[in-house]
Amino acid sequence: MSSLSIGQRLRLNVQSRLLKEEAKVHPLRQLFWECTLRCNLRCRHCGSDCAADALTPDMPFQDFEKVLIRIKESYDSHEILVILSGGEPLMRADLEECGKRIHELQFPWGLVSNGMLLSPRRIEGLLKAGMRTATISLDGLEEQHDWMRGVAGSFRNADRAIRILAAEPSIGFDVVTCVTQRNYPHLAQVKEYLISAGVKAWRIFTVFPVGRAADDPELQLSPEQYRTLLEFIVACRKEGRIHVSYGCEGFLGPYEGKVRDHLFSCQAGLSIASVRIDGAISGCTSIRAAYSQGNIYQDDFVEVWENRFGLFRNHEPLRNGPCSDCKWWKWCQGNGMHLRDDEGQLILCNYWKL
């Protein structure tokens, strides 16, 4: 585990230089909108405060629209993908109207959904509203998925959505799977199911130990299982029957360049931003609220993006604890920002888990 090939080291060295330049330019490429905290599932791993009747009301679209108009004044909207997230975004009855207006402002947009409300009619409406990408969460076959999602029948609804979207050539579509102790033994069967359903792209990730997930041992893989999972992804990529990749989670040492289409980097604050339900401006929505950089109700989004996000673009202040004398720091930069607690301490090191 301590050795990387010469080719890997060369690629990582090139990327480290490119990331320094990217931090200076910080081109906004993805903007997440946490449009609701309401959800129709009770997922075991959910680290948010989502509930069927969330105490926090949905953000009025007009508030987010002002942000988009301001962004469009400064940047090329065609180059920025707006991703609607939650909660479950389809809990919003006005989602198609939101999408249509985003499309009119010339932003490509997509959503991340659990599939429960994605009926054929709803999908048709979303496509007419200009939806360009869609991601459906599927955490195993029926027994494992329904266990993870906490609602009987959730697999059947996700399956329906997956089959319709997989057959739709006009959008970029993938399925994401959170690997746990429950579905880990069944990954080969899940792969065959997805191939049979027409899925071309499958993204795999693991649960980081925050919130409820920190106290549920069934959600965490052992180091040996984690290593075997990455070997499974390597084998799938060589096989080529479905495009499989590991999520953006962490520096992976000798697996860098083998399980993803890119080398590890935390793009939060470099090319990715989010607007949370309360108006907070941050990196991706997985990052703790302590790292918010401003708020759309008090601050100008463009000013925040251009002049804040200092810690996101220079991780050196996070070189503490186990990172302080780590020989991999040059390439890892202290892991993803979502793996830091409120005090900046590292919660999980993927490399050492291997």
CSV table of C-alpha atoms in Angstrom, one decimal:
chain,number,residue,atom,x,y,z
A,1,MET,CA,0.0,0.0,0.0
A,2,SER,CA,3.0,2.3,0.4
A,3,SER,CA,4.0,2.3,-3.2
A,4,LEU,CA,2.6,4.1,-6.3
A,5,SER,CA,3.8,3.5,-9.8
A,6,ILE,CA,6.0,6.1,-11.6
A,7,GLY,CA,3.1,6.8,-13.9
A,8,GLN,CA,0.7,7.5,-11.0
A,9,ARG,CA,3.3,9.8,-9.3
A,10,LEU,CA,3.8,11.7,-12.5
A,11,ARG,CA,0.0,12.2,-13.0
A,12,LEU,CA,-0.5,13.2,-9.4
A,13,ASN,CA,2.3,15.7,-9.6
A,14,VAL,CA,0.8,17.3,-12.7
A,15,GLN,CA,-2.6,17.4,-11.0
A,16,SER,CA,-1.2,19.1,-7.9
A,17,ARG,CA,0.1,21.9,-10.0
A,18,LEU,CA,-3.1,22.2,-12.0
A,19,LEU,CA,-5.2,22.3,-8.8
A,20,LYS,CA,-3.1,25.3,-7.6
A,21,GLU,CA,-3.9,27.1,-10.8
A,22,GLU,CA,-7.6,26.1,-10.6
A,23,ALA,CA,-7.8,27.5,-7.0
A,24,LYS,CA,-6.7,30.9,-8.4
A,25,VAL,CA,-9.2,30.9,-11.2
A,26,HIS,CA,-12.0,28.8,-9.4
A,27,PRO,CA,-14.3,28.4,-12.4
A,28,LEU,CA,-17.9,27.8,-11.2
A,29,ARG,CA,-19.0,24.6,-12.9
A,30,GLN,CA,-21.7,23.1,-10.6
A,31,LEU,CA,-24.2,24.8,-8.4
A,32,PHE,CA,-26.3,22.7,-6.0
A,33,TRP,CA,-29.6,24.1,-4.8
A,34,GLU,CA,-31.0,22.5,-1.7
A,35,CYS,CA,-34.5,23.3,-2.6
A,36,THR,CA,-36.3,21.4,0.2
A,37,LEU,CA,-35.6,19.4,3.3
A,38,ARG,CA,-38.8,17.4,3.0
A,39,CYS,CA,-38.5,13.8,2.1
A,40,ASN,CA,-40.7,10.7,1.6
A,41,LEU,CA,-38.2,8.2,2.9
A,42,ARG,CA,-36.5,7.4,6.2
A,43,CYS,CA,-33.0,6.5,5.1
A,44,ARG,CA,-30.7,4.9,7.7
A,45,HIS,CA,-27.6,6.9,6.6
A,46,CYS,CA,-29.2,10.3,6.1
A,47,GLY,CA,-27.0,12.9,7.9
A,48,SER,CA,-29.5,15.8,7.3
A,49,ASP,CA,-32.6,16.9,9.1
A,50,CYS,CA,-34.9,15.8,6.3
A,51,ALA,CA,-38.4,14.6,7.3
A,52,ALA,CA,-41.8,14.2,5.7
A,53,ASP,CA,-42.8,17.5,7.2
A,54,ALA,CA,-39.6,19.4,7.6
A,55,LEU,CA,-39.7,22.3,10.0
A,56,THR,CA,-37.7,24.4,7.6
A,57,PRO,CA,-39.9,25.6,4.7
A,58,ASP,CA,-38.9,25.2,1.1
A,59,MET,CA,-36.9,28.1,-0.3
A,60,PRO,CA,-39.1,30.2,-2.6
A,61,PHE,CA,-37.8,29.8,-6.1
A,62,GLN,CA,-37.8,33.6,-6.5
A,63,ASP,CA,-35.0,33.8,-4.0
A,64,PHE,CA,-32.8,31.3,-5.8
A,65,GLU,CA,-33.7,32.9,-9.2
A,66,LYS,CA,-32.1,36.1,-8.0
A,67,VAL,CA,-28.9,34.2,-7.4
A,68,LEU,CA,-29.0,32.7,-10.9
A,69,ILE,CA,-29.6,36.1,-12.5
A,70,ARG,CA,-26.7,37.5,-10.6
A,71,ILE,CA,-24.5,34.6,-11.6
A,72,LYS,CA,-25.5,35.0,-15.3
A,73,GLU,CA,-24.4,38.6,-15.2
A,74,SER,CA,-20.8,37.5,-14.4
A,75,TYR,CA,-20.4,34.1,-15.9
A,76,ASP,CA,-21.4,32.0,-18.8
A,77,SER,CA,-24.6,30.2,-17.6
A,78,HIS,CA,-24.2,27.5,-20.3
A,79,GLU,CA,-21.1,26.3,-18.5
A,80,ILE,CA,-22.7,25.9,-15.0
A,81,LEU,CA,-24.8,22.9,-14.2
A,82,VAL,CA,-27.5,23.6,-11.6
A,83,ILE,CA,-28.3,20.4,-9.6
A,84,LEU,CA,-31.6,20.3,-7.6
A,85,SER,CA,-31.2,18.4,-4.4
A,86,GLY,CA,-32.9,18.0,-1.0
A,87,GLY,CA,-34.4,16.2,0.9
A,88,GLU,CA,-36.3,14.9,-2.1
A,89,PRO,CA,-36.6,17.6,-4.7
A,90,LEU,CA,-39.7,16.1,-6.2
A,91,MET,CA,-41.6,16.8,-3.0
A,92,ARG,CA,-41.9,20.3,-4.5
A,93,ALA,CA,-45.0,20.5,-6.6
A,94,ASP,CA,-43.5,23.4,-8.5
A,95,LEU,CA,-40.3,21.7,-9.5
A,96,GLU,CA,-41.2,21.6,-13.2
A,97,GLU,CA,-41.9,25.4,-13.1
A,98,CYS,CA,-38.5,25.9,-11.3
A,99,GLY,CA,-36.7,23.8,-13.9
A,100,LYS,CA,-38.4,25.6,-16.8
A,101,ARG,CA,-37.3,29.0,-15.5
A,102,ILE,CA,-33.7,27.7,-14.9
A,103,HIS,CA,-33.7,26.5,-18.5
A,104,GLU,CA,-35.0,29.9,-19.7
A,105,LEU,CA,-32.0,31.5,-17.9
A,106,GLN,CA,-29.9,29.2,-20.0
A,107,PHE,CA,-28.5,27.1,-17.3
A,108,PRO,CA,-28.4,23.3,-17.9
A,109,TRP,CA,-30.0,21.6,-14.9
A,110,GLY,CA,-30.6,18.2,-13.4
A,111,LEU,CA,-31.7,16.5,-10.2
A,112,VAL,CA,-30.8,13.9,-7.7
A,113,SER,CA,-33.8,11.8,-6.6
A,114,ASN,CA,-34.8,8.7,-4.8
A,115,GLY,CA,-37.3,7.9,-7.6
A,116,MET,CA,-40.4,7.5,-5.4
A,117,LEU,CA,-42.3,10.2,-7.3
A,118,LEU,CA,-40.8,9.8,-10.7
A,119,SER,CA,-43.8,8.5,-12.6
A,120,PRO,CA,-43.7,8.4,-16.4
A,121,ARG,CA,-45.9,11.6,-16.4
A,122,ARG,CA,-43.6,13.4,-14.0
A,123,ILE,CA,-40.5,12.4,-16.0
A,124,GLU,CA,-42.2,13.7,-19.2
A,125,GLY,CA,-42.9,17.0,-17.4
A,126,LEU,CA,-39.3,17.4,-16.2
A,127,LEU,CA,-37.9,16.7,-19.7
A,128,LYS,CA,-40.2,19.3,-21.2
A,129,ALA,CA,-38.9,21.7,-18.5
A,130,GLY,CA,-35.4,21.2,-19.9
A,131,MET,CA,-33.9,18.6,-17.5
A,132,ARG,CA,-30.5,17.6,-18.8
A,133,THR,CA,-29.2,15.2,-16.1
A,134,ALA,CA,-30.7,12.8,-13.5
A,135,THR,CA,-29.3,10.6,-10.8
A,136,ILE,CA,-31.3,7.9,-9.0
A,137,SER,CA,-30.2,6.4,-5.8
A,138,LEU,CA,-30.4,2.6,-5.6
A,139,ASP,CA,-28.9,0.9,-2.6
A,140,GLY,CA,-29.0,-2.8,-3.7
A,141,LEU,CA,-31.7,-5.2,-4.8
A,142,GLU,CA,-35.2,-5.0,-3.3
A,143,GLU,CA,-34.6,-6.3,0.2
A,144,GLN,CA,-31.4,-4.3,0.8
A,145,HIS,CA,-32.7,-1.1,-0.8
A,146,ASP,CA,-36.0,-1.1,1.1
A,147,TRP,CA,-34.0,-1.7,4.4
A,148,MET,CA,-31.7,1.2,3.7
A,149,ARG,CA,-34.5,3.5,2.6
A,150,GLY,CA,-36.8,2.6,5.4
A,151,VAL,CA,-40.0,2.4,3.3
A,152,ALA,CA,-41.4,-0.7,1.7
A,153,GLY,CA,-41.9,-0.4,-2.0
A,154,SER,CA,-39.1,2.2,-2.5
A,155,PHE,CA,-37.2,-0.3,-4.7
A,156,ARG,CA,-40.1,-0.8,-7.0
A,157,ASN,CA,-40.5,3.0,-7.5
A,158,ALA,CA,-36.8,3.4,-8.1
A,159,ASP,CA,-36.7,0.5,-10.5
A,160,ARG,CA,-39.6,2.2,-12.5
A,161,ALA,CA,-37.7,5.5,-12.7
A,162,ILE,CA,-34.4,3.8,-13.6
A,163,ARG,CA,-35.8,1.9,-16.5
A,164,ILE,CA,-37.6,5.0,-18.0
A,165,LEU,CA,-34.5,7.3,-17.6
A,166,ALA,CA,-32.1,4.7,-18.9
A,167,ALA,CA,-34.0,4.5,-22.1
A,168,GLU,CA,-34.1,8.3,-22.5
A,169,PRO,CA,-31.2,9.4,-24.8
A,170,SER,CA,-31.6,13.1,-24.3
A,171,ILE,CA,-30.1,13.3,-20.8
A,172,GLY,CA,-27.1,12.2,-18.9
A,173,PHE,CA,-28.2,9.6,-16.4
A,174,ASP,CA,-26.5,7.5,-13.8
A,175,VAL,CA,-27.4,5.4,-10.7
A,176,VAL,CA,-25.6,5.9,-7.4
A,177,THR,CA,-25.3,3.1,-4.8
A,178,CYS,CA,-24.2,3.5,-1.2
A,179,VAL,CA,-22.3,0.3,-0.3
A,180,THR,CA,-23.0,-1.1,3.2
A,181,GLN,CA,-22.7,-4.4,5.1
A,182,ARG,CA,-26.1,-5.3,3.7
A,183,ASN,CA,-25.6,-4.9,0.0
A,184,TYR,CA,-21.8,-5.5,-0.1
A,185,PRO,CA,-22.2,-9.3,-0.7
A,186,HIS,CA,-24.7,-8.6,-3.6
A,187,LEU,CA,-22.8,-6.1,-5.7
A,188,ALA,CA,-22.3,-8.6,-8.6
A,189,GLN,CA,-26.1,-9.1,-8.7
A,190,VAL,CA,-26.8,-5.4,-8.5
A,191,LYS,CA,-24.4,-4.9,-11.5
A,192,GLU,CA,-26.3,-7.5,-13.5
A,193,TYR,CA,-29.6,-5.9,-12.6
A,194,LEU,CA,-28.4,-2.5,-13.7
A,195,ILE,CA,-27.1,-3.8,-17.0
A,196,SER,CA,-30.4,-5.6,-17.7
A,197,ALA,CA,-32.2,-2.3,-17.0
A,198,GLY,CA,-30.2,-0.5,-19.6
A,199,VAL,CA,-28.0,1.6,-17.2
A,200,LYS,CA,-24.8,2.7,-18.7
A,201,ALA,CA,-23.2,4.6,-15.7
A,202,TRP,CA,-23.0,3.4,-12.1
A,203,ARG,CA,-21.4,5.5,-9.3
A,204,ILE,CA,-20.5,3.7,-6.1
A,205,PHE,CA,-19.8,5.4,-2.8
A,206,THR,CA,-19.4,4.6,0.9
A,207,VAL,CA,-20.9,6.2,4.0
A,208,PHE,CA,-18.8,8.6,5.9
A,209,PRO,CA,-19.3,8.4,9.7
A,210,VAL,CA,-21.3,11.5,10.4
A,211,GLY,CA,-24.7,11.9,12.0
A,212,ARG,CA,-26.7,8.7,12.2
A,213,ALA,CA,-24.2,6.9,10.1
A,214,ALA,CA,-21.5,7.3,12.7
A,215,ASP,CA,-23.4,5.0,15.2
A,216,ASP,CA,-24.7,2.3,12.8
A,217,PRO,CA,-22.1,-0.5,12.3
A,218,GLU,CA,-24.1,-2.0,9.5
A,219,LEU,CA,-23.4,1.0,7.3
A,220,GLN,CA,-19.6,0.8,7.6
A,221,LEU,CA,-17.3,-1.5,5.6
A,222,SER,CA,-14.3,-3.1,7.3
A,223,PRO,CA,-10.9,-2.2,5.8
A,224,GLU,CA,-10.7,-5.5,4.0
A,225,GLN,CA,-14.2,-5.1,2.5
A,226,TYR,CA,-13.3,-1.6,1.5
A,227,ARG,CA,-10.2,-2.8,-0.3
A,228,THR,CA,-12.2,-5.6,-2.0
A,229,LEU,CA,-14.9,-3.0,-3.1
A,230,LEU,CA,-12.2,-1.0,-4.9
A,231,GLU,CA,-10.9,-4.2,-6.5
A,232,PHE,CA,-14.5,-4.9,-7.7
A,233,ILE,CA,-14.7,-1.5,-9.3
A,234,VAL,CA,-11.3,-2.0,-11.0
A,235,ALA,CA,-12.5,-5.4,-12.4
A,236,CYS,CA,-15.8,-3.8,-13.6
A,237,ARG,CA,-14.0,-1.0,-15.4
A,238,LYS,CA,-11.7,-3.6,-17.1
A,239,GLU,CA,-14.7,-5.7,-18.1
A,240,GLY,CA,-16.4,-2.6,-19.7
A,241,ARG,CA,-20.0,-3.8,-19.6
A,242,ILE,CA,-21.1,-0.9,-17.5
A,243,HIS,CA,-19.2,2.3,-16.6
A,244,VAL,CA,-18.5,2.0,-12.9
A,245,SER,CA,-16.7,4.6,-10.8
A,246,TYR,CA,-16.1,5.3,-7.2
A,247,GLY,CA,-17.4,8.6,-5.8
A,248,CYS,CA,-15.3,11.6,-5.0
A,249,GLU,CA,-14.5,10.3,-1.5
A,250,GLY,CA,-10.9,10.6,-0.6
A,251,PHE,CA,-7.4,10.0,-1.7
A,252,LEU,CA,-6.9,6.3,-2.5
A,253,GLY,CA,-3.2,5.7,-2.8
A,254,PRO,CA,-2.4,3.0,-5.4
A,255,TYR,CA,-6.0,2.9,-6.5
A,256,GLU,CA,-5.7,6.5,-7.9
A,257,GLY,CA,-6.4,6.5,-11.6
A,258,LYS,CA,-7.9,3.0,-11.4
A,259,VAL,CA,-11.4,3.4,-9.9
A,260,ARG,CA,-12.4,6.9,-11.2
A,261,ASP,CA,-12.1,8.8,-14.5
A,262,HIS,CA,-10.1,11.4,-12.6
A,263,LEU,CA,-7.6,11.6,-9.8
A,264,PHE,CA,-8.8,12.6,-6.4
A,265,SER,CA,-9.4,16.3,-5.6
A,266,CYS,CA,-12.0,18.0,-3.5
A,267,GLN,CA,-13.7,20.4,-6.0
A,268,ALA,CA,-15.8,22.1,-3.3
A,269,GLY,CA,-15.0,25.8,-3.5
A,270,LEU,CA,-12.9,25.3,-6.6
A,271,SER,CA,-15.6,24.5,-9.1
A,272,ILE,CA,-18.6,23.5,-7.0
A,273,ALA,CA,-20.8,25.7,-4.8
A,274,SER,CA,-24.2,25.2,-3.1
A,275,VAL,CA,-27.1,27.3,-1.9
A,276,ARG,CA,-28.6,25.6,1.2
A,277,ILE,CA,-32.2,25.7,2.2
A,278,ASP,CA,-31.6,28.6,4.6
A,279,GLY,CA,-29.6,30.6,2.0
A,280,ALA,CA,-26.2,29.6,3.2
A,281,ILE,CA,-23.5,29.6,0.5
A,282,SER,CA,-21.0,26.7,0.7
A,283,GLY,CA,-19.2,24.0,-1.3
A,284,CYS,CA,-21.2,20.8,-1.9
A,285,THR,CA,-24.1,20.1,0.4
A,286,SER,CA,-22.3,17.3,2.2
A,287,ILE,CA,-20.0,19.8,3.9
A,288,ARG,CA,-20.8,20.8,7.4
A,289,ALA,CA,-22.6,24.1,8.1
A,290,ALA,CA,-19.6,25.4,10.0
A,291,TYR,CA,-17.9,26.0,6.6
A,292,SER,CA,-20.6,28.2,5.1
A,293,GLN,CA,-19.0,31.3,3.4
A,294,GLY,CA,-22.0,33.6,3.3
A,295,ASN,CA,-25.7,33.8,2.8
A,296,ILE,CA,-27.8,34.9,-0.2
A,297,TYR,CA,-30.1,36.9,2.0
A,298,GLN,CA,-27.2,39.1,3.2
A,299,ASP,CA,-24.4,38.7,0.7
A,300,ASP,CA,-23.8,38.9,-3.0
A,301,PHE,CA,-23.2,35.4,-4.3
A,302,VAL,CA,-20.6,36.4,-6.9
A,303,GLU,CA,-18.7,38.4,-4.3
A,304,VAL,CA,-18.7,35.4,-2.0
A,305,TRP,CA,-17.5,33.0,-4.7
A,306,GLU,CA,-14.8,35.3,-5.9
A,307,ASN,CA,-13.4,36.5,-2.6
A,308,ARG,CA,-14.1,33.9,0.1
A,309,PHE,CA,-13.7,30.1,0.2
A,310,GLY,CA,-10.1,30.7,1.3
A,311,LEU,CA,-10.0,27.4,3.3
A,312,PHE,CA,-11.5,25.5,0.3
A,313,ARG,CA,-8.8,26.8,-2.0
A,314,ASN,CA,-5.9,26.4,0.4
A,315,HIS,CA,-6.1,23.5,2.7
A,316,GLU,CA,-2.8,24.2,4.5
A,317,PRO,CA,-4.6,25.3,7.8
A,318,LEU,CA,-6.1,21.8,7.9
A,319,ARG,CA,-2.7,20.2,8.0
A,320,ASN,CA,-3.2,19.0,11.6
A,321,GLY,CA,-3.5,15.8,13.5
A,322,PRO,CA,-2.7,12.8,11.4
A,323,CYS,CA,-2.2,15.1,8.4
A,324,SER,CA,0.5,17.1,10.0
A,325,ASP,CA,3.4,14.9,9.0
A,326,CYS,CA,1.7,12.7,6.3
A,327,LYS,CA,3.9,12.0,3.3
A,328,TRP,CA,0.8,11.9,1.0
A,329,TRP,CA,-0.3,15.5,1.8
A,330,LYS,CA,1.0,16.9,-1.5
A,331,TRP,CA,-1.5,14.8,-3.4
A,332,CYS,CA,-4.3,14.3,-0.8
A,333,GLN,CA,-4.4,17.8,0.7
A,334,GLY,CA,-6.1,16.5,3.8
A,335,ASN,CA,-9.0,14.7,2.1
A,336,GLY,CA,-12.4,16.2,1.2
A,337,MET,CA,-13.9,19.1,3.1
A,338,HIS,CA,-16.9,17.0,4.0
A,339,LEU,CA,-14.6,14.8,6.1
A,340,ARG,CA,-13.7,17.6,8.5
A,341,ASP,CA,-15.5,18.3,11.7
A,342,ASP,CA,-16.5,21.8,13.0
A,343,GLU,CA,-13.0,22.2,14.4
A,344,GLY,CA,-11.3,21.2,11.2
A,345,GLN,CA,-10.2,17.8,12.5
A,346,LEU,CA,-10.2,14.9,10.1
A,347,ILE,CA,-13.1,12.4,10.6
A,348,LEU,CA,-11.9,9.7,8.2
A,349,CYS,CA,-8.8,9.0,6.1
A,350,ASN,CA,-9.7,6.7,3.2
A,351,TYR,CA,-6.0,5.9,2.5
A,352,TRP,CA,-5.4,4.6,6.0
A,353,LYS,CA,-8.6,2.6,6.0
A,354,LEU,CA,-7.1,0.7,3.1
